[in-house]
């Protein structure tokens, strides 16, 4: 092994070896364990969320592989309809062309070309993260076999009446000209206005009167499509008007006043304009009162021909300005108020999304029975998906996400599955010239099934399916369905799904629906839900904030100038660049150091608390890089002590185990049981903590030091040396096996050097058996003796620290109030105490004996006394402590001044306040400790 740990020197070499040797493939024996990658977009690059998600998935994969399961980690990518089409469109736009210049077929060919060039980026990055999927089974949602599955599902659902075409309200992107899902809409609070307009009440003859209702709206342009005004049925101010009409200004159309609980008497005037074709809430009101759906927008969000001629062709915000001016001129503008509102924008285009009435394809998730009496809708699709969670067939971890799942599932709307794009699975429906719709797996099947003449002209629907449609089939389409003979289907149902909370409905629920419908079983048994990866202050990572961290930068390092360029390129608002550059240079004055993959993976594991968002702290990452170094150096020590030596493999030679050997072996059984339990329960954070504490503190800090007296040249007991060498090697080898799922690279590299000394003959650590605790190896007596020893040594070390005594200075000590057990414990560990605590002469005092001025530590009831006469300069120590106290008091005063300033507390972000409070608490603690030391020193 090299003297220093260099991740770059081992990671890619080991990964190539693993992949080339086929170690990631299922073994073909054991109970199946299958886990599916949440397919990242083919356009994507590895972000921190991917890094965390994939680390958790790979920990589970490697753990179950070592447990002897027939393990499949299924990889693949999603075609990401909108995202991919936009990328390629921008490329052709840069050439001065549009997709229409190419035509659909040629443009799709260009997308496939681009996918071939750039589509493997995410997979290369996943390899750098050390993930271990069976790459030979990599799937893509547009692969021929997966496309066959998509078409098969569509046709079968349509044949059952569960897919239909209808005119409904959708999220419409007026730039991309397509419906988009709720997940592709980002709603953020923005400053706007609330306009109050007077709507004249009509008399019995339909003529406007001088009476009016005042309605408030944030979108004046939509009034052209109003179908009613709603008031609360119990609102005393207006309930007498229910059933009457108002004259819609500018349009001259009579619309009814309806009573509906949607109108809140406590908000605004209590009167709400209802525009069913341009607002989702209004759409529901419209359905309840059978109101007319009046669409006044084109697909570009311009006013269409239904509106009064004056406004036709105006862009929506130009129309808004004109409408407000016209109403003001008519004396119908009551007032304008500043107003904060949530504005929905498309995550790809950035434009404001419009609720828009269009013909789309839907999956029926809401009806219990179909018109002809057949079972359909919720009873056929949604209810089984609700039941399997209720009866425990599908388990959410943490369990509180069941409530979120049920809330969505019990308030379903039909699923709009069509998108107005070219890239994706084209809907398998054909139209004749009369507009009749025919659905089939291909045109030939359509003609045959419906006995259509060969000369009858048919055109295929130009829409494609929502990407979530194909993703919903992922757990079984990737395994070969609809070819039910595919042996890979033995992995269905899969074992665990690891995903974020934001797609519980969009993906998790839909996979359960489709799995139950087409496979007759749930797609997975456990759903592990994790939170978002945020920055150290708790803010969401985004390019506009300049706080994005790239996992590969943390692994390989990045220089400052490249990092600045990376963070300031491609901003939606280029004006943010100077601010982001300044913050980046301040935070990373020397760029980001390389930490290696294992340190990053261990950091992710340590943060994986049940379902909570992660505040990613670079200091934790640095700490776990140090942990890698600690493990590396410990392995080098073991190899130096054990190479070319007998490590207990020759059973004919005597072996003697020291109390330290028996202690560390006992602690190993405990940590084996703990880590197994934590991984079984998805507590990756607790597993990481247990491994860290055992490896760093118990094995490296204590056990390795306790082996030095035994292995010294002065010790002639070869049986004891042989026992210690055997324990050194075997405990480390087991620890490497337990650490491997989290830290695959460093553990494999060390294990390859160590395996012969441990009697292992396997070719790779990842295929070694997972350790199982053996309670018979726990030695309670040894544990008691070493815990006594540790307390003894730590007591002396604490005195050294408090009194600023050099670590190497030999100390004479006095022991008082001791028992026979203490004497026996000391006799058993005398060599270790002398070696680790640098103890010289030891005097056992009687209880009655007087002792000189001494620093004191306790081991149970026994006192360790260290006489201080001539050992330290009391005046110098008092001066040092006073100076430290003065420094901390000054810092504490500054922090407390900020916290006591109301202006600071009111304006500061919550995470900044929390940081200041934490600093204050830490400084108060340090101050108390130093003041205690000062008092002790003065008392001497």
mmCIF file of N, CA and C in Angstrom, residues 785 788 819-830 844:
data_model
loop_
_atom_site.group_PDB
_atom_site.id
_atom_site.type_symbol
_atom_site.label_atom_id
_atom_site.label_comp_id
_atom_site.label_asym_id
_atom_site.label_seq_id
_atom_site.Cartn_x
_atom_site.Cartn_y
_atom_site.Cartn_z
ATOM 1 N N UNK A 785 -12.662 -4.740 31.857
ATOM 2 C CA UNK A 785 -11.263 -4.374 32.138
ATOM 3 C C UNK A 785 -10.791 -3.249 31.219
ATOM 4 N N UNK A 788 -12.331 0.066 32.112
ATOM 5 C CA UNK A 788 -11.620 0.607 33.287
ATOM 6 C C UNK A 788 -10.310 1.245 32.845
ATOM 7 N N UNK A 819 -9.766 -0.089 45.405
ATOM 8 C CA UNK A 819 -10.280 -1.371 45.891
ATOM 9 C C UNK A 819 -9.383 -2.483 45.377
ATOM 10 N N UNK A 820 -9.634 -3.676 45.864
ATOM 11 C CA UNK A 820 -8.866 -4.840 45.396
ATOM 12 C C UNK A 820 -9.097 -5.056 43.901
ATOM 13 N N UNK A 821 -10.317 -4.759 43.444
ATOM 14 C CA UNK A 821 -10.603 -4.900 42.002
ATOM 15 C C UNK A 821 -9.753 -3.928 41.202
ATOM 16 N N UNK A 822 -9.595 -2.687 41.729
ATOM 17 C CA UNK A 822 -8.757 -1.711 41.031
ATOM 18 C C UNK A 822 -7.320 -2.203 40.943
ATOM 19 N N UNK A 823 -6.841 -2.777 42.024
ATOM 20 C CA UNK A 823 -5.460 -3.283 42.000
ATOM 21 C C UNK A 823 -5.301 -4.404 40.972
ATOM 22 N N UNK A 824 -6.303 -5.281 40.920
ATOM 23 C CA UNK A 824 -6.241 -6.395 39.966
ATOM 24 C C UNK A 824 -6.311 -5.867 38.532
ATOM 25 N N UNK A 825 -7.189 -4.898 38.315
ATOM 26 C CA UNK A 825 -7.315 -4.321 36.972
ATOM 27 C C UNK A 825 -6.001 -3.664 36.567
ATOM 28 N N UNK A 826 -5.379 -2.956 37.489
ATOM 29 C CA UNK A 826 -4.112 -2.298 37.163
ATOM 30 C C UNK A 826 -3.037 -3.331 36.834
ATOM 31 N N UNK A 827 -2.993 -4.390 37.617
ATOM 32 C CA UNK A 827 -1.976 -5.420 37.387
ATOM 33 C C UNK A 827 -2.144 -6.043 36.008
ATOM 34 N N UNK A 828 -3.410 -6.210 35.563
ATOM 35 C CA UNK A 828 -3.672 -6.839 34.263
ATOM 36 C C UNK A 828 -3.335 -5.925 33.088
ATOM 37 N N UNK A 829 -3.289 -4.624 33.344
ATOM 38 C CA UNK A 829 -3.116 -3.676 32.227
ATOM 39 C C UNK A 829 -1.940 -2.723 32.467
ATOM 40 N N UNK A 830 -1.017 -3.108 33.328
ATOM 41 C CA UNK A 830 0.074 -2.195 33.702
ATOM 42 C C UNK A 830 0.917 -1.779 32.501
ATOM 43 N N UNK A 844 0.431 3.538 45.863
ATOM 44 C CA UNK A 844 -0.917 3.210 46.341
ATOM 45 C C UNK A 844 -1.062 3.737 47.751
#
